[in-house]
Amino acid sequence: MTARSKWIALALCAIILLAAGCSDSAPVLEKNLVRTETTSDKTKDPDAGKAQESMRITVYHATKDAMNLVPEIHVVDKNDNPARTAIALLAAEPIDKSLMRVMPVSAKLLSLKIQDGVAFANFSSNLRRFGGGSANEILLVAEIVNTLTEFPEIKSVQILIEGKKVETLGGHLDISEPLSRSEKIIKRTK
């Protein structure tokens, strides 16, 4: 095969791959309902044949224009710490491709304690490594606060870094006190 033939074959493969990824129709998500599967070792689970209970968790991801948050509902296996599961879902890529993840992948939730309606969400210092300026800082804080306040026992959220209160994550938004839910930033889809 000549060099020219190799380039033509390579170009055709690239075009085919690009065309396969492009489609006018988006995957249909019934009212943003997404089934998030978790893996388990069924050989160690004595109840492997029984149906597992599930729960719905709503997390908020940012729109790509960085103007709003949109709720995304995940159905996950029922567990003892759904609020921690919700934060883990925030760190994952949204299912809806019109949304974006703002939380840094390297940010870790070190602990989560709920006391008198306040969730104390203690993150690693990597939470400060979000990309962007004031808009992304506001979206990140709003994602965390609105996601956690979806749980009825949580009325406000105190974000901590390495166990300490901080004034701000990036210099634009005061987080030194517990923050309440913000409905204004949420864009409801139909």
mmCIF file of C-alpha atoms in Angstrom:
data_model
loop_
_atom_site.group_PDB
_atom_site.id
_atom_site.type_symbol
_atom_site.label_atom_id
_atom_site.label_comp_id
_atom_site.label_asym_id
_atom_site.label_seq_id
_atom_site.Cartn_x
_atom_site.Cartn_y
_atom_site.Cartn_z
ATOM 1 C CA MET A 1 0.000 0.000 0.000
ATOM 2 C CA THR A 2 1.445 3.357 -0.988
ATOM 3 C CA ALA A 3 1.808 6.253 1.407
ATOM 4 C CA ARG A 4 -0.989 8.087 -0.390
ATOM 5 C CA SER A 5 -3.336 5.092 -0.025
ATOM 6 C CA LYS A 6 -2.535 4.873 3.691
ATOM 7 C CA TRP A 7 -3.424 8.561 4.174
ATOM 8 C CA ILE A 8 -6.669 8.154 2.257
ATOM 9 C CA ALA A 9 -7.608 5.077 4.319
ATOM 10 C CA LEU A 10 -6.757 6.921 7.541
ATOM 11 C CA ALA A 11 -8.813 9.952 6.486
ATOM 12 C CA LEU A 12 -11.794 7.739 5.597
ATOM 13 C CA CYS A 13 -11.601 6.002 8.981
ATOM 14 C CA ALA A 14 -11.534 9.379 10.741
ATOM 15 C CA ILE A 15 -14.551 10.597 8.750
ATOM 16 C CA ILE A 16 -16.481 7.406 9.534
ATOM 17 C CA LEU A 17 -15.697 7.693 13.250
ATOM 18 C CA LEU A 18 -16.711 11.350 13.321
ATOM 19 C CA ALA A 19 -19.924 10.639 11.431
ATOM 20 C CA ALA A 20 -20.788 7.809 13.812
ATOM 21 C CA GLY A 21 -20.492 10.198 16.753
ATOM 22 C CA CYS A 22 -22.643 12.885 15.144
ATOM 23 C CA SER A 23 -26.381 12.495 15.217
ATOM 24 C CA ASP A 24 -29.355 14.823 15.133
ATOM 25 C CA SER A 25 -31.116 12.829 17.801
ATOM 26 C CA ALA A 26 -29.991 12.955 21.394
ATOM 27 C CA PRO A 27 -30.519 10.034 23.728
ATOM 28 C CA VAL A 28 -33.921 10.292 25.333
ATOM 29 C CA LEU A 29 -33.864 10.633 29.102
ATOM 30 C CA GLU A 30 -37.314 10.359 30.564
ATOM 31 C CA LYS A 31 -37.547 13.587 32.568
ATOM 32 C CA ASN A 32 -33.782 13.488 33.251
ATOM 33 C CA LEU A 33 -34.132 10.105 34.951
ATOM 34 C CA VAL A 34 -30.875 8.208 34.690
ATOM 35 C CA ARG A 35 -30.107 4.763 36.045
ATOM 36 C CA THR A 36 -26.659 4.781 37.582
ATOM 37 C CA GLU A 37 -25.524 1.209 37.986
ATOM 38 C CA THR A 38 -23.168 0.143 40.704
ATOM 39 C CA THR A 39 -21.178 -3.046 40.560
ATOM 40 C CA SER A 40 -21.153 -5.616 43.304
ATOM 41 C CA ASP A 41 -19.471 -8.945 43.749
ATOM 42 C CA LYS A 42 -22.502 -11.240 43.601
ATOM 43 C CA THR A 43 -20.480 -14.245 44.737
ATOM 44 C CA LYS A 44 -19.928 -12.629 48.146
ATOM 45 C CA ASP A 45 -23.485 -11.283 48.457
ATOM 46 C CA PRO A 46 -25.815 -13.853 50.040
ATOM 47 C CA ASP A 47 -28.832 -11.855 48.815
ATOM 48 C CA ALA A 48 -27.562 -11.598 45.220
ATOM 49 C CA GLY A 49 -30.737 -13.164 43.820
ATOM 50 C CA LYS A 50 -33.009 -10.664 45.579
ATOM 51 C CA ALA A 51 -33.969 -7.360 44.044
ATOM 52 C CA GLN A 52 -32.041 -4.478 45.552
ATOM 53 C CA GLU A 53 -33.872 -1.433 46.780
ATOM 54 C CA SER A 54 -33.049 1.779 44.993
ATOM 55 C CA MET A 55 -33.355 5.470 45.718
ATOM 56 C CA ARG A 56 -33.518 8.634 43.653
ATOM 57 C CA ILE A 57 -30.865 11.302 44.151
ATOM 58 C CA THR A 58 -31.057 14.736 42.567
ATOM 59 C CA VAL A 59 -27.791 16.496 41.796
ATOM 60 C CA TYR A 60 -27.319 19.853 40.095
ATOM 61 C CA HIS A 61 -24.903 20.390 37.214
ATOM 62 C CA ALA A 62 -24.063 23.638 35.432
ATOM 63 C CA THR A 63 -25.221 24.574 31.975
ATOM 64 C CA LYS A 64 -22.373 24.980 29.493
ATOM 65 C CA ASP A 65 -23.085 28.714 29.237
ATOM 66 C CA ALA A 66 -22.319 28.922 32.998
ATOM 67 C CA MET A 67 -25.612 30.674 33.701
ATOM 68 C CA ASN A 68 -27.707 28.078 35.538
ATOM 69 C CA LEU A 69 -27.889 24.744 37.276
ATOM 70 C CA VAL A 70 -30.099 21.934 36.000
ATOM 71 C CA PRO A 71 -31.291 19.018 38.139
ATOM 72 C CA GLU A 72 -30.268 15.536 37.077
ATOM 73 C CA ILE A 73 -31.950 12.581 38.781
ATOM 74 C CA HIS A 74 -29.983 9.397 39.382
ATOM 75 C CA VAL A 75 -31.407 6.089 40.553
ATOM 76 C CA VAL A 76 -28.817 4.319 42.687
ATOM 77 C CA ASP A 77 -28.740 1.382 45.051
ATOM 78 C CA LYS A 78 -30.087 2.360 48.452
ATOM 79 C CA ASN A 79 -27.321 3.049 50.961
ATOM 80 C CA ASP A 80 -26.749 4.516 54.413
ATOM 81 C CA ASN A 81 -25.274 7.822 53.240
ATOM 82 C CA PRO A 82 -27.198 9.250 50.283
ATOM 83 C CA ALA A 83 -25.776 12.759 50.809
ATOM 84 C CA ARG A 84 -22.233 11.430 50.357
ATOM 85 C CA THR A 85 -23.410 9.539 47.265
ATOM 86 C CA ALA A 86 -24.849 12.792 45.895
ATOM 87 C CA ILE A 87 -21.483 14.558 46.262
ATOM 88 C CA ALA A 88 -19.768 11.646 44.497
ATOM 89 C CA LEU A 89 -22.256 12.025 41.624
ATOM 90 C CA LEU A 90 -21.374 15.741 41.412
ATOM 91 C CA ALA A 91 -17.754 14.830 40.760
ATOM 92 C CA ALA A 92 -18.773 12.594 37.838
ATOM 93 C CA GLU A 93 -19.523 13.828 34.340
ATOM 94 C CA PRO A 94 -23.203 14.677 33.846
ATOM 95 C CA ILE A 95 -25.232 12.235 31.783
ATOM 96 C CA ASP A 96 -26.831 15.133 29.898
ATOM 97 C CA LYS A 97 -24.156 16.365 27.480
ATOM 98 C CA SER A 98 -25.606 19.899 27.523
ATOM 99 C CA LEU A 99 -24.381 20.170 31.125
ATOM 100 C CA MET A 100 -20.880 20.373 32.554
ATOM 101 C CA ARG A 101 -19.111 19.229 35.690
ATOM 102 C CA VAL A 102 -17.685 22.098 37.719
ATOM 103 C CA MET A 103 -16.378 20.165 40.728
ATOM 104 C CA PRO A 104 -12.726 19.199 40.270
ATOM 105 C CA VAL A 105 -12.235 15.446 39.917
ATOM 106 C CA SER A 106 -9.353 15.678 42.389
ATOM 107 C CA ALA A 107 -11.571 17.198 45.113
ATOM 108 C CA LYS A 108 -12.398 14.681 47.821
ATOM 109 C CA LEU A 109 -15.174 14.824 50.380
ATOM 110 C CA LEU A 110 -13.286 14.093 53.597
ATOM 111 C CA SER A 111 -16.317 14.064 55.867
ATOM 112 C CA LEU A 112 -19.960 15.040 55.957
ATOM 113 C CA LYS A 113 -21.718 15.733 59.237
ATOM 114 C CA ILE A 114 -25.292 16.957 59.649
ATOM 115 C CA GLN A 115 -26.100 18.859 62.816
ATOM 116 C CA ASP A 116 -29.224 20.936 63.535
ATOM 117 C CA GLY A 117 -30.107 21.160 59.842
ATOM 118 C CA VAL A 118 -26.606 22.241 58.776
ATOM 119 C CA ALA A 119 -24.475 19.942 56.636
ATOM 120 C CA PHE A 120 -20.769 20.398 57.338
ATOM 121 C CA ALA A 121 -19.176 19.296 54.061
ATOM 122 C CA ASN A 122 -15.430 18.962 54.611
ATOM 123 C CA PHE A 123 -13.479 18.834 51.336
ATOM 124 C CA SER A 124 -9.813 18.428 50.478
ATOM 125 C CA SER A 125 -7.991 21.588 49.384
ATOM 126 C CA ASN A 126 -8.339 20.401 45.777
ATOM 127 C CA LEU A 127 -11.882 21.795 45.801
ATOM 128 C CA ARG A 128 -10.174 25.126 45.110
ATOM 129 C CA ARG A 129 -8.858 23.782 41.783
ATOM 130 C CA PHE A 130 -12.056 24.456 39.859
ATOM 131 C CA GLY A 131 -11.458 25.931 36.425
ATOM 132 C CA GLY A 132 -12.565 29.450 35.744
ATOM 133 C CA GLY A 133 -13.333 32.614 37.622
ATOM 134 C CA SER A 134 -16.266 33.987 39.551
ATOM 135 C CA ALA A 135 -18.962 32.254 37.473
ATOM 136 C CA ASN A 136 -17.509 28.788 38.062
ATOM 137 C CA GLU A 137 -16.928 29.523 41.740
ATOM 138 C CA ILE A 138 -20.575 30.523 42.164
ATOM 139 C CA LEU A 139 -21.733 27.467 40.188
ATOM 140 C CA LEU A 140 -19.534 25.102 42.209
ATOM 141 C CA VAL A 141 -20.821 26.395 45.539
ATOM 142 C CA ALA A 142 -24.416 26.386 44.262
ATOM 143 C CA GLU A 143 -24.023 22.797 42.960
ATOM 144 C CA ILE A 144 -22.901 21.608 46.378
ATOM 145 C CA VAL A 145 -25.462 23.597 48.384
ATOM 146 C CA ASN A 146 -28.466 22.881 46.157
ATOM 147 C CA THR A 147 -27.588 19.185 45.858
ATOM 148 C CA LEU A 148 -27.252 18.716 49.616
ATOM 149 C CA THR A 149 -30.359 20.752 50.461
ATOM 150 C CA GLU A 150 -32.395 18.319 48.350
ATOM 151 C CA PHE A 151 -32.328 16.160 51.480
ATOM 152 C CA PRO A 152 -35.097 17.254 53.879
ATOM 153 C CA GLU A 153 -32.847 17.081 56.947
ATOM 154 C CA ILE A 154 -30.413 19.624 55.426
ATOM 155 C CA LYS A 155 -31.446 23.295 55.456
ATOM 156 C CA SER A 156 -28.030 24.882 54.858
ATOM 157 C CA VAL A 157 -24.452 23.881 54.050
ATOM 158 C CA GLN A 158 -21.148 24.941 55.583
ATOM 159 C CA ILE A 159 -18.311 24.196 53.178
ATOM 160 C CA LEU A 160 -15.048 23.407 54.952
ATOM 161 C CA ILE A 161 -11.577 22.949 53.480
ATOM 162 C CA GLU A 162 -9.363 20.464 55.326
ATOM 163 C CA GLY A 163 -11.639 20.808 58.384
ATOM 164 C CA LYS A 164 -11.519 24.617 58.542
ATOM 165 C CA LYS A 165 -13.892 27.418 57.631
ATOM 166 C CA VAL A 166 -12.565 29.523 54.782
ATOM 167 C CA GLU A 167 -13.759 32.898 53.544
ATOM 168 C CA THR A 168 -13.835 31.930 49.882
ATOM 169 C CA LEU A 169 -12.784 29.235 47.417
ATOM 170 C CA GLY A 170 -11.444 31.554 44.731
ATOM 171 C CA GLY A 171 -11.905 35.106 45.978
ATOM 172 C CA HIS A 172 -15.410 35.824 44.692
ATOM 173 C CA LEU A 173 -18.010 34.312 47.038
ATOM 174 C CA ASP A 174 -18.111 34.374 50.836
ATOM 175 C CA ILE A 175 -18.542 30.854 52.206
ATOM 176 C CA SER A 176 -17.489 31.583 55.801
ATOM 177 C CA GLU A 177 -21.040 30.933 57.065
ATOM 178 C CA PRO A 178 -23.588 28.223 56.226
ATOM 179 C CA LEU A 179 -25.293 28.842 52.872
ATOM 180 C CA SER A 180 -28.938 28.245 52.026
ATOM 181 C CA ARG A 181 -30.449 26.911 48.844
ATOM 182 C CA SER A 182 -30.754 29.240 45.845
ATOM 183 C CA GLU A 183 -33.763 28.552 43.617
ATOM 184 C CA LYS A 184 -32.949 31.504 41.336
ATOM 185 C CA ILE A 185 -29.976 29.775 39.725
ATOM 186 C CA ILE A 186 -31.943 26.606 38.890
ATOM 187 C CA LYS A 187 -33.236 26.198 35.358
ATOM 188 C CA ARG A 188 -36.124 23.758 35.303
ATOM 189 C CA THR A 189 -36.435 21.569 32.218
ATOM 190 C CA LYS A 190 -39.758 20.360 30.876
#
